[in-house]
PDB file of C-alpha atoms in Angstrom:
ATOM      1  CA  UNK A   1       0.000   0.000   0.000  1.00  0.00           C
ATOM      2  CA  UNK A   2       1.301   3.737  -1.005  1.00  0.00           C
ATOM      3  CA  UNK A   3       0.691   6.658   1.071  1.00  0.00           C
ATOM      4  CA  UNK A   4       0.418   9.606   0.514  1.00  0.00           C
ATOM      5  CA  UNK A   5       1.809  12.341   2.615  1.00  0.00           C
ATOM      6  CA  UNK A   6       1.544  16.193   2.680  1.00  0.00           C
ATOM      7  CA  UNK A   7       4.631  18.222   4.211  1.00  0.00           C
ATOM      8  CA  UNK A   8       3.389  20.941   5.828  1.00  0.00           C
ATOM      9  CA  UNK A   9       4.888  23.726   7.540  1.00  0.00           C
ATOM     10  CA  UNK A  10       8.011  26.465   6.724  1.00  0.00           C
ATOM     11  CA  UNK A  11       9.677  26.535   3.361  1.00  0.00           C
ATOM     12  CA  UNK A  12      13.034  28.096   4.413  1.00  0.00           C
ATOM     13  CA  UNK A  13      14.688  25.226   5.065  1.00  0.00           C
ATOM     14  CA  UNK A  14      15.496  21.350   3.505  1.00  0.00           C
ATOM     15  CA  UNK A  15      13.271  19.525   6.326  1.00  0.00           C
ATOM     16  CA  UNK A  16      11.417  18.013   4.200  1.00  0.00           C
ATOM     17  CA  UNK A  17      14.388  16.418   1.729  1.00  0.00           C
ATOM     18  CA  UNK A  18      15.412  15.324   4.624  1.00  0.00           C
ATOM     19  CA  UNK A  19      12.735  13.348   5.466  1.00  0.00           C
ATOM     20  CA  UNK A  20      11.867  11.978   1.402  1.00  0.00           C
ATOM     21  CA  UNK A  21      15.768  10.897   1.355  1.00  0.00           C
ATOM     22  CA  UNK A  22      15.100   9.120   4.779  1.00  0.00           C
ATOM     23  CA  UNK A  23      11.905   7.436   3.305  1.00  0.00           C
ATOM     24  CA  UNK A  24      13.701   6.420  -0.060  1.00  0.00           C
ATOM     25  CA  UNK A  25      16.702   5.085   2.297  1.00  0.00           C
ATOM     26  CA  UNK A  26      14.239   2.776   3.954  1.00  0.00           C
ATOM     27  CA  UNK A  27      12.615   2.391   0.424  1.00  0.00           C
ATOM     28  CA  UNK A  28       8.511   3.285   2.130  1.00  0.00           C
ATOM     29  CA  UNK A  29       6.061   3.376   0.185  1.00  0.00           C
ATOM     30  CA  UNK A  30       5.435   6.429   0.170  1.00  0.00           C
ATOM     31  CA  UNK A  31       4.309   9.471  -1.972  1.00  0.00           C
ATOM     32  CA  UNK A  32       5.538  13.092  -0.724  1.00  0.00           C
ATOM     33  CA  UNK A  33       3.171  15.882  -1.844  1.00  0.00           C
ATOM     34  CA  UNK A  34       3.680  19.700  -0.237  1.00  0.00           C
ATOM     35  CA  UNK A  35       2.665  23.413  -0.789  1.00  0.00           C
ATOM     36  CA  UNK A  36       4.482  25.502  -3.399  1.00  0.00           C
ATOM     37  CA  UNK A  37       8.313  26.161  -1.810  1.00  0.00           C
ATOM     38  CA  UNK A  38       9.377  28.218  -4.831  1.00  0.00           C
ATOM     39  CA  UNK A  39       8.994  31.883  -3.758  1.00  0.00           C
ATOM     40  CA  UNK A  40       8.335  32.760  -7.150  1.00  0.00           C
ATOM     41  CA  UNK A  41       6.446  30.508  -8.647  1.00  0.00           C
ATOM     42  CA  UNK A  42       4.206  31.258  -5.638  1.00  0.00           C
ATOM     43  CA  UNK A  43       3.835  34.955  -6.151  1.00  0.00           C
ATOM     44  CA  UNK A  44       3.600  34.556  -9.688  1.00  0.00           C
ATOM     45  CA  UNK A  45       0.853  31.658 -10.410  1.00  0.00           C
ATOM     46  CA  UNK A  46      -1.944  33.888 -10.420  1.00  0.00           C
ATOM     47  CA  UNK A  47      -0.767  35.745 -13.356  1.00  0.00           C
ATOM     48  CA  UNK A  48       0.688  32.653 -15.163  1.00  0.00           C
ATOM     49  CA  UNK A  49      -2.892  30.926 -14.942  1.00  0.00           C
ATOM     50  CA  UNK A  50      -5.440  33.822 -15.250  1.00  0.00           C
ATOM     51  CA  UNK A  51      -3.012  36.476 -17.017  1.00  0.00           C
ATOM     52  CA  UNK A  52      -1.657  39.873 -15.941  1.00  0.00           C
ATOM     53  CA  UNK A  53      -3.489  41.267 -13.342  1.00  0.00           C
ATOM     54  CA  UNK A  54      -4.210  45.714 -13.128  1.00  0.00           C
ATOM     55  CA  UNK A  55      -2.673  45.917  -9.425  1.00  0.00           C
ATOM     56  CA  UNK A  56      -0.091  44.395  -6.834  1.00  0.00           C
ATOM     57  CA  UNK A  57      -3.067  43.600  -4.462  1.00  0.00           C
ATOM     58  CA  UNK A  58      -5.119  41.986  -6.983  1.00  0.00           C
ATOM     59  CA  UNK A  59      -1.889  39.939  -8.583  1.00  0.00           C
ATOM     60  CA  UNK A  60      -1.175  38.596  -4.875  1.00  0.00           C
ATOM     61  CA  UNK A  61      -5.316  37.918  -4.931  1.00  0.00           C
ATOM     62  CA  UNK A  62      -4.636  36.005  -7.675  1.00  0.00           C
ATOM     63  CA  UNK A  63      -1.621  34.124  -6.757  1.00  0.00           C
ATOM     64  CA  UNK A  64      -3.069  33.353  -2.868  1.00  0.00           C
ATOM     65  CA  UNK A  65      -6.508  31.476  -4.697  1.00  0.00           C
ATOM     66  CA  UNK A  66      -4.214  29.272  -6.893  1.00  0.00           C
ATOM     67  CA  UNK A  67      -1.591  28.604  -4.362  1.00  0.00           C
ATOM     68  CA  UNK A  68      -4.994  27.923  -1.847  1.00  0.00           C
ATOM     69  CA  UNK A  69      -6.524  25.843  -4.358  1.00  0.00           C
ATOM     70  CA  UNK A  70      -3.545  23.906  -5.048  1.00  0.00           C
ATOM     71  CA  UNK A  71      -3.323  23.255  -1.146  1.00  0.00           C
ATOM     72  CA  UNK A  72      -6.558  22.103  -0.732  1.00  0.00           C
ATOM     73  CA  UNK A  73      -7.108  20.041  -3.205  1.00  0.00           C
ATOM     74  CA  UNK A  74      -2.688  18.037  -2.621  1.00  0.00           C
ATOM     75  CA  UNK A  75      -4.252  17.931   1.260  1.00  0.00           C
ATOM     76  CA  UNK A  76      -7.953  16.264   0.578  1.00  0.00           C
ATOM     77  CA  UNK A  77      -5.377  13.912  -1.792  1.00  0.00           C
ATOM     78  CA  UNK A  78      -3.047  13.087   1.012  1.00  0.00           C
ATOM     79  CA  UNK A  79      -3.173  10.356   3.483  1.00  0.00           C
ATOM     80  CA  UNK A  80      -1.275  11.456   6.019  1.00  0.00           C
ATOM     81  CA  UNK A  81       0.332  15.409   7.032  1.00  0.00           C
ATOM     82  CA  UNK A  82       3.012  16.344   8.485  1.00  0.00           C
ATOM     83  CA  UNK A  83       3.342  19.640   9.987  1.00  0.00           C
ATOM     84  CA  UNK A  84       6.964  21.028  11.066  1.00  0.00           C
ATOM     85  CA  UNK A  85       5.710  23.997  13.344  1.00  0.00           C
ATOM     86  CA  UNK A  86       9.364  25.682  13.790  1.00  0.00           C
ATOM     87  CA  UNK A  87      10.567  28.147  16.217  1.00  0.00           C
ATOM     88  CA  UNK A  88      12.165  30.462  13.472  1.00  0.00           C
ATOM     89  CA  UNK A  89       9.005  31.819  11.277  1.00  0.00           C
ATOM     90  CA  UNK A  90       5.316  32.107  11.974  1.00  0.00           C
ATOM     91  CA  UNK A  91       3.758  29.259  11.514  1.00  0.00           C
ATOM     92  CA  UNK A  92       0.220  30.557  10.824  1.00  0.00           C
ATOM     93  CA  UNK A  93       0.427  27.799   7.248  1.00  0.00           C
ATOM     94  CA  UNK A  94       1.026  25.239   9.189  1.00  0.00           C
ATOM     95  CA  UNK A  95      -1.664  25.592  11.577  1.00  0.00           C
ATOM     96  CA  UNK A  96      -3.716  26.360   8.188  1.00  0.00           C
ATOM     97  CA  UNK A  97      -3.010  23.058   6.510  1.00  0.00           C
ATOM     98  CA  UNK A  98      -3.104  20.734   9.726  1.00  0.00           C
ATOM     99  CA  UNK A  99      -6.864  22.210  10.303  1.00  0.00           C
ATOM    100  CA  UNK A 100      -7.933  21.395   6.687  1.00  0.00           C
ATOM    101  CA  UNK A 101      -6.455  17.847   7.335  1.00  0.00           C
ATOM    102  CA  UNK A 102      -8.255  17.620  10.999  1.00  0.00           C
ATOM    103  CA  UNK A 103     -10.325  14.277   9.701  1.00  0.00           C
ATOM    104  CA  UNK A 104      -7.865  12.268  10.721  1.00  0.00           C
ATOM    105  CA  UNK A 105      -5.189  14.715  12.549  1.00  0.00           C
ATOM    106  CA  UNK A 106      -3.072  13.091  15.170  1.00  0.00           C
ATOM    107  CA  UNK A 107      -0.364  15.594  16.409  1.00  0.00           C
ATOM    108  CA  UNK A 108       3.124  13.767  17.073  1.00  0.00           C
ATOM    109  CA  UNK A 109       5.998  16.052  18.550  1.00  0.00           C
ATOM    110  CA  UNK A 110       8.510  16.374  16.035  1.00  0.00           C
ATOM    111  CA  UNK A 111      11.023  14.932  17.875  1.00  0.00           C
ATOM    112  CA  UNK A 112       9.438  11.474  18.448  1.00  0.00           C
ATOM    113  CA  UNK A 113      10.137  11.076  14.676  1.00  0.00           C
ATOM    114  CA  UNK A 114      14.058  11.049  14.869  1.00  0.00           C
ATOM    115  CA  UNK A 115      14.067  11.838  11.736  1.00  0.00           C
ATOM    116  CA  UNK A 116      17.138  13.746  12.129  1.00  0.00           C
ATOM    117  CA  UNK A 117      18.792  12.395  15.383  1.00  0.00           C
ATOM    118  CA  UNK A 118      18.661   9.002  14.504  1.00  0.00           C
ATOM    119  CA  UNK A 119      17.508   6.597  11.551  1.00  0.00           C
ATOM    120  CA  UNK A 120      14.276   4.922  12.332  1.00  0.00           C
ATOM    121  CA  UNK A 121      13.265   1.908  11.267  1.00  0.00           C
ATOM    122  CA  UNK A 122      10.766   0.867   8.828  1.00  0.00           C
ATOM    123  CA  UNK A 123       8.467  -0.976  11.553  1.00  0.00           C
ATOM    124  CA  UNK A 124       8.689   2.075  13.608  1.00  0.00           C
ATOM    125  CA  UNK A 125       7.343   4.263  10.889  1.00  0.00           C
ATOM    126  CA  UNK A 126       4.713   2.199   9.477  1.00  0.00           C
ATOM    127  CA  UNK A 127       3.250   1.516  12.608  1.00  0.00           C
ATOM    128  CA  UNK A 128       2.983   5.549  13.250  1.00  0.00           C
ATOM    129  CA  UNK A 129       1.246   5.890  10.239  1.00  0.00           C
ATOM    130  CA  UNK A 130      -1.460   3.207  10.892  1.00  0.00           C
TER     131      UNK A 130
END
């Protein structure tokens, strides 16, 4: 069985490559899906799907119902989320994505996943995610 996961939470760092090399490592079946961590792609996806809009306000408009959209729809997709709420940025998307999820939402600390203090196994993993 493939899952499906969504990686939540702040773009600004390689967290979640971390965690996909760590999967593919232990060769999981899994499927990584995220939000948009290009800055400008983001910022710019309004205007490359509904053409140039009049205003800066109306552009980011724009840009926030595709990027929204896109969320949405990668999150009602996803079997399981995981949300890195760090200490370094706001973490207001986070909170955002983990509430559209809350179906199913358990909330694990981050660092009873070891992901990067120490290689868990594949039993460990797959028995979190049941």
């Amino acid at each position: 069985m493939n899952l499906t996961v969504y990686l939540a939470g702040q773009i600004h760092d390689n967290w979640r490559d971390e965690i996909k090399n760590q999967a593919e490592q232990l060769n999981l079946p899994l499927t990584f899906v995220g939000p948009m961590t290009d800055h400008d792609r983001s910022d710019n996806i309004g205007e490359e799907i509904l053409g140039k809009q009049p205003n800066a306000v109306l552009k980011d408009e724009a840009a926030s119902q595709i990027n929204n959209l896109r969320t949405q729809v990668l999150l009602k997709k996803s079997d399981v989320v995981i949300a890195l709420f760090g200490e370094k940025y706001k973490q207001w998307n986070s909170a955002m994505d983990a509430a559209t999820f809350s179906e199913s939402l358990k909330v694990i600390p981050w660092s009873f996943l070891s992901f990067f203090d120490i290689k868990i196994s594949k039993v460990k993993l797959e028995s979190l995610l049941r």
